Amino acid sequence: MDRIIDITELALRDAHQSLIATRLGIDDMAGACAELDEAGYWSLECWGGATYDACIRYLNEDPWERLRTFKRLLPKTPLQMLLRGQNLLGYRHYQDEVVERFCQKSAENGIDIFRIFDALNDLRNIESSVRAVKKIGKHAQGTISYTVSPIHTTELFVDQARRLQDMGIDSLCIKDMAALIKPQAAYDLVKGIKAACGPELRLHLHVHATTGVTLVSLMKAVEAGVDCVDTAISSMSLGPGHNPTESFMEMLEGTGFTTRVDLERVLRVKSHFMKMLGRYSEFLSQVTGVDTEIFKSQIPGGMLSNMESQLKQQGAGDRMKEVLEEIPLVRRDTGYVPLVTPSSQIVGTQAVLNVLMGRYKVLTGEFADLMLGYYGAVPGEKNPEVVKMAYEHARKEPITCRPAELLKPEWEKLRAEALTLTGCNGTDEDVLTYAMFPQVAPKFFATRHEGVRNLGKDPDTGESETQPAEGHQGVITGPITYSVTLSGRQHKVTVAPYQ
Ligand code: CO
């Protein structure tokens, strides 16, 4: 008997986030749901920070309503979300009660599996979410944010896996957001984790396709004992996205491994999204094909094109190469943090500032916070000189506790603030939307009654129901802009999330 390898399909979340800036409208997904639900996937990833953000920022769509729609259309297959631990789907740490309420509401509205990660791999930032998910009887998947550095050995990741297992997770995911995991590394890591944690701990592997090596990494992970892999339907795959589901399935022939997924149904899903994708050509990522230079900078493709356009706006378009060389140095000074939201933006922005204004002449508040421990503990040793500069800049003491310990109960305050907003419906779901996106939520609440905006265009006439409200940037949504004034000149640097 062939051993079964499970598949998580990414079409409804990460795939369109990576390829068309998270703009896929619910109308354009609904038609594929019946086939997706019957196809035999282990889970369907359909919710996360960028989809939530894009819903309220661009699509005038209530993300909670989207989730309920998915649950209605996909009653059989477990629904999965990506959760940034203590940051929830936002960009700061939230107090534990807010974390608990968020998990509870997400479960009530349809989420079955919570994939929980922390950008720094500080497991203390994952604990509250895991506890909250366990409390409501849902599946808590612990996550290792994969990265490559002189200190990130297989042993270090295996130790992390063991600590997550001790925390009581239901399964574990190795999350390689920038396509850095090479085949042999994948094999060694899966073998190492299985040996240390036992075969009973389910192990999943999430990889992107950007560097061109990771379909082989998936095969090596299968040989080493991985239980489930993440792929995307072929018509929404590759480039900065993921490996194609059908290719993964075909690749297993004759290997002693197989899947439960029905290829006929998958091919119908493929045709559906092939038609849909054409409607979003204006949002299509410019990063296509393969990019192996990411192995050096570790900056994912989508973020790269965004930084490039920002540098151009500063009249410094020719300095991209310097920025790319600066990023690894800044990352070393932080103690080799993995680069994923929000650490990718923080390190990327600081590298831009270092190139434009001189190394550490100007620090962003976020970078200072990172150096002073306000995002959590970093994997390695921080450069003490830079920590000192961060202290002088921010005038805050460095901390070593779990950052959320410093937060006072905030739910009632957030609730009171949300209730003053025009159009807020008073539900906990709306309070959470305001809590996580305080800048975007007021406008969304006020316009929600106008209904969902679909940004897809008819490929023949080029017409869409509504024009996009704001320009898009690469494959990313929710850009963060930093303003820095130096010698009377204002510099704006915008870097956007990627996960
Ligand atoms: Co991803």
Short mmCIF file of C-alpha atoms and ligand atoms in Angstrom, two decimals:
data_model
loop_
_atom_site.label_atom_id
_atom_site.label_comp_id
_atom_site.label_asym_id
_atom_site.label_seq_id
_atom_site.Cartn_x
_atom_site.Cartn_y
_atom_site.Cartn_z
CA MET A 1 0.00 0.00 0.00
CA ASP A 2 1.24 3.43 -0.91
CA ARG A 3 1.63 5.86 1.95
CA ILE A 4 -0.86 8.76 1.81
CA ILE A 5 0.48 12.31 1.64
CA ASP A 6 -2.12 14.93 2.52
CA ILE A 7 -2.48 18.23 0.68
CA THR A 8 -3.51 21.68 1.86
CA GLU A 9 -4.77 23.73 -1.10
CA LEU A 10 -3.73 27.39 -1.04
CA ALA A 11 -5.92 28.74 -3.88
CA LEU A 12 -8.23 30.68 -1.59
CA ARG A 13 -5.53 32.53 0.39
CA ASP A 14 -1.78 32.44 -0.19
CA ALA A 15 -1.94 31.73 -3.94
CA HIS A 16 -3.84 34.88 -4.89
CA GLN A 17 -2.02 36.84 -2.19
CA SER A 18 1.28 35.93 -3.85
CA LEU A 19 0.17 36.35 -7.46
CA ILE A 20 -2.50 39.05 -7.69
CA ALA A 21 -1.99 41.13 -4.55
CA THR A 22 -4.79 39.37 -2.63
CA ARG A 23 -7.48 40.93 -4.82
CA LEU A 24 -9.48 37.83 -5.72
CA GLY A 25 -13.14 38.57 -5.00
CA ILE A 26 -15.41 36.14 -3.21
CA ASP A 27 -17.65 35.90 -6.32
CA ASP A 28 -14.71 34.58 -8.29
CA MET A 29 -13.91 31.92 -5.68
CA ALA A 30 -17.44 30.73 -4.91
CA GLY A 31 -17.80 28.89 -8.21
CA ALA A 32 -14.87 26.60 -7.41
CA CYS A 33 -15.97 25.71 -3.90
CA ALA A 34 -18.13 22.66 -4.69
CA GLU A 35 -15.26 20.94 -6.52
CA LEU A 36 -12.70 22.04 -3.93
CA ASP A 37 -14.81 20.67 -1.12
CA GLU A 38 -15.22 17.25 -2.78
CA ALA A 39 -11.65 16.93 -4.03
CA GLY A 40 -10.22 15.27 -0.90
CA TYR A 41 -7.88 17.93 0.45
CA TRP A 42 -6.75 17.70 4.07
CA SER A 43 -7.61 21.39 4.47
CA LEU A 44 -8.31 24.54 2.49
CA GLU A 45 -6.39 27.62 3.52
CA CYS A 46 -8.75 30.56 3.08
CA TRP A 47 -8.12 33.29 5.66
CA GLY A 48 -5.19 35.34 6.98
CA GLY A 49 -3.81 38.82 7.59
CA ALA A 50 -3.49 39.94 3.98
CA THR A 51 -6.89 38.61 2.88
CA TYR A 52 -8.52 40.32 5.85
CA ASP A 53 -6.67 43.54 5.09
CA ALA A 54 -7.48 43.42 1.36
CA CYS A 55 -11.16 42.76 2.11
CA ILE A 56 -11.64 45.92 4.14
CA ARG A 57 -9.07 48.08 2.33
CA TYR A 58 -9.86 47.33 -1.32
CA LEU A 59 -12.90 45.08 -1.69
CA ASN A 60 -15.40 46.70 0.71
CA GLU A 61 -16.04 43.18 1.91
CA ASP A 62 -16.55 42.04 5.48
CA PRO A 63 -13.86 39.39 6.07
CA TRP A 64 -16.08 37.65 8.63
CA GLU A 65 -18.87 37.42 6.07
CA ARG A 66 -16.36 35.95 3.62
CA LEU A 67 -15.44 33.32 6.19
CA ARG A 68 -19.09 32.42 6.79
CA THR A 69 -19.60 32.14 3.04
CA PHE A 70 -16.65 29.75 2.77
CA LYS A 71 -18.03 27.67 5.61
CA ARG A 72 -21.39 27.43 3.90
CA LEU A 73 -19.89 26.51 0.52
CA LEU A 74 -17.23 24.19 1.97
CA PRO A 75 -18.98 22.17 4.65
CA LYS A 76 -16.83 19.02 4.36
CA THR A 77 -13.22 20.11 4.22
CA PRO A 78 -11.58 21.74 7.26
CA LEU A 79 -10.92 25.45 6.79
CA GLN A 80 -7.49 26.76 7.72
CA MET A 81 -6.18 30.21 8.59
CA LEU A 82 -2.76 31.77 9.12
CA LEU A 83 -2.43 33.60 12.43
CA ARG A 84 0.50 35.82 13.47
CA GLY A 85 0.45 34.68 17.08
CA GLN A 86 0.23 37.58 19.50
CA ASN A 87 -0.07 40.03 16.55
CA LEU A 88 -3.28 38.29 15.41
CA LEU A 89 -3.75 39.69 11.89
CA GLY A 90 -2.41 43.13 12.78
CA TYR A 91 1.02 44.64 13.26
CA ARG A 92 1.33 45.04 17.03
CA HIS A 93 1.03 42.78 20.03
CA TYR A 94 -2.41 42.36 21.54
CA GLN A 95 -3.28 41.64 25.12
CA ASP A 96 -4.19 38.01 25.83
CA GLU A 97 -7.94 38.61 26.20
CA VAL A 98 -8.09 40.06 22.67
CA VAL A 99 -6.18 37.03 21.38
CA GLU A 100 -8.62 34.69 23.08
CA ARG A 101 -11.68 36.51 21.72
CA PHE A 102 -10.24 36.56 18.22
CA CYS A 103 -9.63 32.80 18.21
CA GLN A 104 -13.08 32.13 19.61
CA LYS A 105 -14.82 34.30 17.01
CA SER A 106 -12.75 32.82 14.17
CA ALA A 107 -13.79 29.33 15.25
CA GLU A 108 -17.44 30.33 15.58
CA ASN A 109 -17.43 31.76 12.07
CA GLY A 110 -15.81 28.74 10.48
CA ILE A 111 -12.07 28.22 11.08
CA ASP A 112 -11.11 24.66 12.02
CA ILE A 113 -7.32 24.78 11.80
CA PHE A 114 -5.20 27.63 13.12
CA ARG A 115 -1.65 27.79 11.76
CA ILE A 116 0.12 29.98 14.30
CA PHE A 117 3.51 31.58 13.73
CA ASP A 118 5.78 34.25 15.15
CA ALA A 119 8.13 36.18 12.89
CA LEU A 120 11.02 35.90 15.34
CA ASN A 121 10.25 32.29 16.31
CA ASP A 122 9.83 33.51 19.89
CA LEU A 123 7.52 30.72 21.02
CA ARG A 124 6.22 32.82 23.92
CA ASN A 125 4.39 34.86 21.27
CA ILE A 126 2.56 31.73 20.09
CA GLU A 127 1.51 30.34 23.49
CA SER A 128 -1.65 32.39 24.12
CA SER A 129 -3.09 31.59 20.69
CA VAL A 130 -2.36 27.88 21.07
CA ARG A 131 -4.03 27.89 24.47
CA ALA A 132 -7.06 29.78 23.14
CA VAL A 133 -7.46 27.43 20.16
CA LYS A 134 -7.15 24.33 22.36
CA LYS A 135 -9.71 25.76 24.76
CA ILE A 136 -12.34 25.96 22.01
CA GLY A 137 -11.52 22.46 20.79
CA LYS A 138 -10.02 23.42 17.43
CA HIS A 139 -6.77 22.31 15.76
CA ALA A 140 -3.71 24.33 16.82
CA GLN A 141 -0.85 24.02 14.38
CA GLY A 142 2.47 25.32 15.70
CA THR A 143 4.82 26.84 13.16
CA ILE A 144 8.53 27.23 12.61
CA SER A 145 9.34 30.24 10.42
CA TYR A 146 12.11 28.79 8.29
CA THR A 147 15.18 30.84 7.56
CA VAL A 148 18.83 30.35 6.67
CA SER A 149 21.69 31.87 8.69
CA PRO A 150 24.94 30.82 10.34
CA ILE A 151 23.07 30.03 13.57
CA HIS A 152 20.01 28.30 12.09
CA THR A 153 21.04 24.65 12.22
CA THR A 154 18.79 21.63 11.92
CA GLU A 155 19.36 21.10 15.68
CA LEU A 156 18.05 24.58 16.48
CA PHE A 157 14.83 23.99 14.52
CA VAL A 158 14.42 20.49 15.97
CA ASP A 159 14.71 21.93 19.46
CA GLN A 160 12.05 24.46 18.57
CA ALA A 161 9.80 21.67 17.28
CA ARG A 162 10.18 19.81 20.56
CA ARG A 163 9.26 22.90 22.56
CA LEU A 164 6.18 23.43 20.40
CA GLN A 165 5.22 19.81 20.96
CA ASP A 166 5.53 20.38 24.73
CA MET A 167 3.16 23.33 24.32
CA GLY A 168 0.46 20.89 23.22
CA ILE A 169 0.11 21.65 19.51
CA ASP A 170 -1.92 19.26 17.33
CA SER A 171 0.49 19.44 14.40
CA LEU A 172 3.60 21.28 13.29
CA CYS A 173 4.34 23.28 10.16
CA ILE A 174 7.68 24.26 8.66
CA LYS A 175 6.85 27.55 6.96
CA ASP A 176 9.24 28.60 4.22
CA MET A 177 7.77 31.87 3.00
CA ALA A 178 10.68 32.87 0.74
CA ALA A 179 11.39 29.50 -0.95
CA LEU A 180 14.72 29.09 0.84
CA ILE A 181 14.49 25.45 1.86
CA LYS A 182 16.73 23.35 -0.39
CA PRO A 183 15.99 19.66 -0.94
CA GLN A 184 18.63 18.19 1.36
CA ALA A 185 17.83 20.71 4.11
CA ALA A 186 14.15 19.75 3.86
CA TYR A 187 15.04 16.07 4.12
CA ASP A 188 17.30 16.58 7.15
CA LEU A 189 14.82 18.82 8.93
CA VAL A 190 11.84 16.52 8.45
CA LYS A 191 13.93 13.48 9.49
CA GLY A 192 15.29 15.35 12.51
CA ILE A 193 11.88 16.53 13.70
CA LYS A 194 10.28 13.11 13.19
CA ALA A 195 13.12 11.45 15.11
CA ALA A 196 12.90 13.91 18.00
CA CYS A 197 9.12 14.33 18.26
CA GLY A 198 8.00 10.86 17.21
CA PRO A 199 5.99 9.82 14.16
CA GLU A 200 2.76 10.77 15.92
CA LEU A 201 3.41 14.51 15.60
CA ARG A 202 1.89 15.48 12.25
CA LEU A 203 4.34 17.47 10.17
CA HIS A 204 3.35 19.88 7.37
CA LEU A 205 5.57 21.76 4.92
CA HIS A 206 4.68 25.14 3.43
CA VAL A 207 6.97 26.31 0.62
CA HIS A 208 6.87 28.92 -2.11
CA ALA A 209 8.21 28.26 -5.60
CA THR A 210 10.18 31.47 -6.18
CA THR A 211 13.70 30.01 -6.21
CA GLY A 212 12.82 27.07 -8.43
CA VAL A 213 14.18 24.37 -6.11
CA THR A 214 11.27 23.61 -3.83
CA LEU A 215 9.27 21.04 -5.81
CA VAL A 216 12.32 18.84 -5.26
CA SER A 217 12.31 19.88 -1.59
CA LEU A 218 8.72 18.65 -1.33
CA MET A 219 9.75 15.26 -2.75
CA LYS A 220 12.66 14.97 -0.31
CA ALA A 221 10.34 15.93 2.55
CA VAL A 222 7.92 13.21 1.45
CA GLU A 223 10.76 10.67 1.48
CA ALA A 224 11.74 11.84 4.95
CA GLY A 225 8.24 11.35 6.36
CA VAL A 226 6.31 14.60 6.01
CA ASP A 227 2.55 14.12 6.44
CA CYS A 228 1.11 17.04 4.48
CA VAL A 229 2.33 19.58 1.93
CA ASP A 230 0.93 22.92 0.77
CA THR A 231 0.37 23.38 -2.95
CA ALA A 232 -1.71 25.65 -5.17
CA ILE A 233 -3.87 24.82 -8.15
CA SER A 234 -1.65 25.03 -11.26
CA SER A 235 -3.50 27.97 -12.81
CA MET A 236 -2.56 30.00 -9.72
CA SER A 237 0.94 28.68 -9.02
CA LEU A 238 4.68 29.29 -9.50
CA GLY A 239 6.53 32.63 -9.62
CA PRO A 240 6.28 34.10 -6.12
CA GLY A 241 3.46 31.61 -5.47
CA HIS A 242 3.62 27.87 -4.81
CA ASN A 243 4.22 24.55 -6.48
CA PRO A 244 1.30 23.28 -8.56
CA THR A 245 -1.01 20.74 -6.92
CA GLU A 246 -1.28 18.62 -10.07
CA SER A 247 2.50 18.49 -10.56
CA PHE A 248 2.97 17.36 -6.99
CA MET A 249 0.39 14.61 -7.47
CA GLU A 250 1.85 13.43 -10.78
CA MET A 251 5.35 13.48 -9.36
CA LEU A 252 4.46 10.82 -6.78
CA GLU A 253 3.75 8.14 -9.39
CA GLY A 254 5.83 5.04 -8.81
CA THR A 255 7.37 6.36 -5.59
CA GLY A 256 5.28 4.41 -3.07
CA PHE A 257 3.45 7.58 -2.06
CA THR A 258 0.06 8.84 -3.16
CA THR A 259 -2.66 11.33 -2.20
CA ARG A 260 -6.39 11.19 -1.52
CA VAL A 261 -7.03 14.05 -3.92
CA ASP A 262 -9.20 13.53 -7.00
CA LEU A 263 -7.30 14.78 -10.03
CA GLU A 264 -10.42 15.12 -12.19
CA ARG A 265 -11.96 17.55 -9.75
CA VAL A 266 -8.67 19.38 -9.36
CA LEU A 267 -8.53 19.91 -13.12
CA ARG A 268 -11.98 21.49 -13.04
CA VAL A 269 -10.79 23.80 -10.26
CA LYS A 270 -7.84 24.66 -12.47
CA SER A 271 -10.10 25.70 -15.38
CA HIS A 272 -12.19 27.82 -13.07
CA PHE A 273 -9.24 29.84 -11.75
CA MET A 274 -7.60 30.07 -15.15
CA LYS A 275 -10.66 32.01 -16.33
CA MET A 276 -10.79 34.13 -13.19
CA LEU A 277 -7.13 35.07 -13.14
CA GLY A 278 -7.37 36.80 -16.53
CA ARG A 279 -9.71 39.31 -14.96
CA TYR A 280 -7.00 40.44 -12.55
CA SER A 281 -4.13 40.96 -14.98
CA GLU A 282 -3.52 44.50 -13.75
CA PHE A 283 -2.62 43.11 -10.32
CA LEU A 284 -0.45 40.30 -11.60
CA SER A 285 2.96 40.17 -9.94
CA GLN A 286 5.83 41.33 -12.15
CA VAL A 287 7.95 38.65 -10.54
CA THR A 288 7.52 35.64 -12.78
CA GLY A 289 9.69 32.65 -13.41
CA VAL A 290 12.54 31.99 -11.02
CA ASP A 291 14.73 34.16 -8.80
CA THR A 292 17.68 32.52 -7.03
CA GLU A 293 19.14 35.79 -5.74
CA ILE A 294 16.65 35.51 -2.88
CA PHE A 295 19.01 32.96 -1.35
CA LYS A 296 21.29 35.91 -0.56
CA SER A 297 18.97 38.79 0.32
CA GLN A 298 16.18 36.53 1.65
CA ILE A 299 13.78 39.30 0.67
CA PRO A 300 10.82 37.69 -1.06
CA GLY A 301 10.15 38.72 -4.65
CA GLY A 302 7.04 40.73 -3.96
CA MET A 303 8.73 42.89 -1.41
CA LEU A 304 11.67 43.44 -3.70
CA SER A 305 9.65 45.08 -6.45
CA ASN A 306 7.96 47.24 -3.85
CA MET A 307 11.27 48.48 -2.43
CA GLU A 308 12.46 49.19 -5.94
CA SER A 309 9.51 51.47 -6.68
CA GLN A 310 9.99 53.25 -3.35
CA LEU A 311 13.64 53.90 -4.08
CA LYS A 312 12.65 55.28 -7.47
CA GLN A 313 10.24 57.70 -5.81
CA GLN A 314 13.17 58.94 -3.72
CA GLY A 315 15.17 59.47 -6.89
CA ALA A 316 17.43 56.64 -5.80
CA GLY A 317 16.32 53.91 -8.17
CA ASP A 318 19.92 53.08 -8.97
CA ARG A 319 20.71 52.11 -5.37
CA MET A 320 18.76 48.86 -5.18
CA LYS A 321 21.92 46.78 -5.33
CA GLU A 322 23.30 48.57 -2.26
CA VAL A 323 20.05 47.96 -0.40
CA LEU A 324 20.17 44.27 -1.25
CA GLU A 325 23.71 44.11 0.09
CA GLU A 326 22.71 46.02 3.21
CA ILE A 327 19.81 43.73 4.15
CA PRO A 328 21.97 40.75 5.24
CA LEU A 329 24.10 43.10 7.39
CA VAL A 330 21.09 44.63 9.12
CA ARG A 331 19.66 41.16 9.62
CA ARG A 332 22.92 40.01 11.23
CA ASP A 333 22.75 42.98 13.65
CA THR A 334 19.24 41.90 14.70
CA GLY A 335 20.43 38.42 15.63
CA TYR A 336 19.35 36.79 12.36
CA VAL A 337 15.60 37.22 12.54
CA PRO A 338 13.61 35.31 9.90
CA LEU A 339 12.19 37.74 7.34
CA VAL A 340 8.41 37.52 7.41
CA THR A 341 5.70 40.02 8.42
CA PRO A 342 6.48 42.19 10.31
CA SER A 343 10.26 41.59 10.62
CA SER A 344 10.71 41.66 6.83
CA GLN A 345 9.32 45.20 6.64
CA ILE A 346 11.31 46.36 9.66
CA VAL A 347 14.65 45.03 8.38
CA GLY A 348 13.94 46.05 4.77
CA THR A 349 13.02 49.60 5.72
CA GLN A 350 16.07 50.00 7.93
CA ALA A 351 18.30 48.78 5.12
CA VAL A 352 16.79 51.41 2.79
CA LEU A 353 17.37 54.14 5.38
CA ASN A 354 20.95 52.97 5.96
CA VAL A 355 21.69 53.26 2.25
CA LEU A 356 19.94 56.60 1.78
CA MET A 357 21.17 58.33 4.93
CA GLY A 358 24.16 56.44 6.25
CA ARG A 359 24.25 53.31 8.37
CA TYR A 360 21.98 53.71 11.43
CA LYS A 361 22.00 57.51 11.14
CA VAL A 362 18.21 57.24 11.33
CA LEU A 363 16.30 54.43 13.00
CA THR A 364 12.61 53.70 12.56
CA GLY A 365 10.68 53.31 15.80
CA GLU A 366 9.88 49.74 14.77
CA PHE A 367 13.54 48.87 14.25
CA ALA A 368 14.42 50.34 17.66
CA ASP A 369 11.62 48.27 19.21
CA LEU A 370 12.94 45.15 17.55
CA MET A 371 16.45 45.80 18.89
CA LEU A 372 15.09 46.50 22.40
CA GLY A 373 13.04 43.29 22.63
CA TYR A 374 9.55 44.73 22.12
CA TYR A 375 8.74 42.18 19.42
CA GLY A 376 10.18 39.33 21.48
CA ALA A 377 13.46 37.46 21.71
CA VAL A 378 15.53 37.11 18.54
CA PRO A 379 17.21 33.85 17.51
CA GLY A 380 20.84 34.97 17.92
CA GLU A 381 23.01 37.71 19.46
CA LYS A 382 22.11 41.30 18.65
CA ASN A 383 24.87 43.78 17.83
CA PRO A 384 25.28 45.62 21.19
CA GLU A 385 26.36 48.84 19.45
CA VAL A 386 23.10 48.94 17.53
CA VAL A 387 21.09 48.08 20.66
CA LYS A 388 22.73 51.10 22.31
CA MET A 389 21.75 53.31 19.39
CA ALA A 390 18.20 51.97 19.59
CA TYR A 391 18.07 52.87 23.27
CA GLU A 392 19.32 56.38 22.58
CA HIS A 393 16.79 56.75 19.80
CA ALA A 394 13.71 55.37 21.54
CA ARG A 395 14.56 56.21 25.18
CA LYS A 396 13.03 52.92 26.27
CA GLU A 397 14.66 50.23 28.38
CA PRO A 398 15.39 46.94 26.67
CA ILE A 399 13.03 44.17 27.78
CA THR A 400 13.39 40.40 27.98
CA CYS A 401 9.88 39.40 29.09
CA ARG A 402 7.14 38.24 26.74
CA PRO A 403 6.10 41.58 25.20
CA ALA A 404 2.36 41.03 25.80
CA GLU A 405 3.04 40.86 29.57
CA LEU A 406 3.44 44.63 29.48
CA LEU A 407 -0.02 45.21 28.02
CA LYS A 408 -2.95 46.18 30.20
CA PRO A 409 -6.41 44.74 29.52
CA GLU A 410 -7.60 46.59 26.41
CA TRP A 411 -10.75 44.87 25.14
CA GLU A 412 -13.24 47.25 26.78
CA LYS A 413 -11.34 50.28 25.53
CA LEU A 414 -11.18 48.91 21.97
CA ARG A 415 -14.87 48.07 22.14
CA ALA A 416 -15.82 51.54 23.34
CA GLU A 417 -13.78 53.14 20.56
CA ALA A 418 -15.21 50.86 17.87
CA LEU A 419 -18.78 51.57 18.98
CA THR A 420 -18.35 55.29 18.31
CA LEU A 421 -17.65 54.61 14.62
CA THR A 422 -20.38 55.17 12.04
CA GLY A 423 -21.55 51.84 10.64
CA CYS A 424 -19.98 49.68 13.36
CA ASN A 425 -22.54 46.93 14.00
CA GLY A 426 -21.52 46.42 17.62
CA THR A 427 -20.45 42.78 17.24
CA ASP A 428 -17.20 41.40 18.63
CA GLU A 429 -16.24 40.74 15.01
CA ASP A 430 -16.41 44.46 14.23
CA VAL A 431 -14.49 45.32 17.39
CA LEU A 432 -11.75 42.93 16.24
CA THR A 433 -11.68 44.53 12.78
CA TYR A 434 -11.18 47.90 14.43
CA ALA A 435 -8.60 46.51 16.89
CA MET A 436 -6.45 45.05 14.13
CA PHE A 437 -6.89 47.76 11.49
CA PRO A 438 -7.67 50.99 13.34
CA GLN A 439 -6.80 53.16 10.32
CA VAL A 440 -8.81 51.25 7.73
CA ALA A 441 -11.81 50.07 9.77
CA PRO A 442 -13.61 53.45 10.13
CA LYS A 443 -13.83 53.95 6.38
CA PHE A 444 -14.86 50.34 5.83
CA PHE A 445 -17.64 50.49 8.45
CA ALA A 446 -18.97 53.67 6.84
CA THR A 447 -19.08 52.21 3.30
CA ARG A 448 -19.92 48.58 4.08
CA HIS A 449 -23.60 49.05 3.16
CA GLU A 450 -22.57 49.82 -0.43
CA GLY A 451 -21.70 46.16 -0.89
CA VAL A 452 -18.72 44.14 -2.08
CA ARG A 453 -16.48 45.59 -4.76
CA ASN A 454 -15.12 43.14 -7.34
CA LEU A 455 -11.87 44.39 -8.89
CA GLY A 456 -11.77 41.83 -11.68
CA LYS A 457 -12.22 43.16 -15.21
CA ASP A 458 -13.93 41.67 -18.20
CA PRO A 459 -10.92 40.64 -20.31
CA ASP A 460 -12.71 41.60 -23.54
CA THR A 461 -14.09 45.00 -22.66
CA GLY A 462 -11.59 45.86 -19.92
CA GLU A 463 -14.46 47.04 -17.79
CA SER A 464 -14.86 46.43 -14.10
CA GLU A 465 -17.75 47.21 -11.80
CA THR A 466 -15.60 49.60 -9.83
CA GLN A 467 -12.10 50.92 -10.20
CA PRO A 468 -9.52 50.15 -7.55
CA ALA A 469 -9.50 52.82 -4.87
CA GLU A 470 -5.73 52.92 -4.59
CA GLY A 471 -2.79 51.86 -6.71
CA HIS A 472 -1.47 48.39 -6.06
CA GLN A 473 2.09 47.52 -5.29
CA GLY A 474 3.57 44.25 -6.41
CA VAL A 475 2.06 41.18 -4.79
CA ILE A 476 1.42 42.79 -1.46
CA THR A 477 -1.35 44.56 0.40
CA GLY A 478 -1.40 46.88 3.34
CA PRO A 479 1.78 48.88 2.86
CA ILE A 480 3.27 50.53 5.92
CA THR A 481 4.74 53.98 5.38
CA TYR A 482 7.48 55.36 7.57
CA SER A 483 8.15 59.09 7.53
CA VAL A 484 11.57 60.27 8.54
CA THR A 485 12.72 63.87 8.64
CA LEU A 486 16.43 64.53 8.36
CA SER A 487 18.01 67.96 7.93
CA GLY A 488 14.62 69.39 7.05
CA ARG A 489 13.95 66.88 4.28
CA GLN A 490 11.16 64.42 4.69
CA HIS A 491 11.74 60.86 3.59
CA LYS A 492 8.94 58.41 3.19
CA VAL A 493 9.70 54.74 2.99
CA THR A 494 6.96 52.24 2.32
CA VAL A 495 7.36 48.53 2.69
CA ALA A 496 4.52 46.08 2.62
CA PRO A 497 3.69 42.79 4.29
CA TYR A 498 4.54 39.40 2.87
CA GLN A 499 4.00 36.00 4.34
CO CO B 1 3.20 31.53 2.10
#
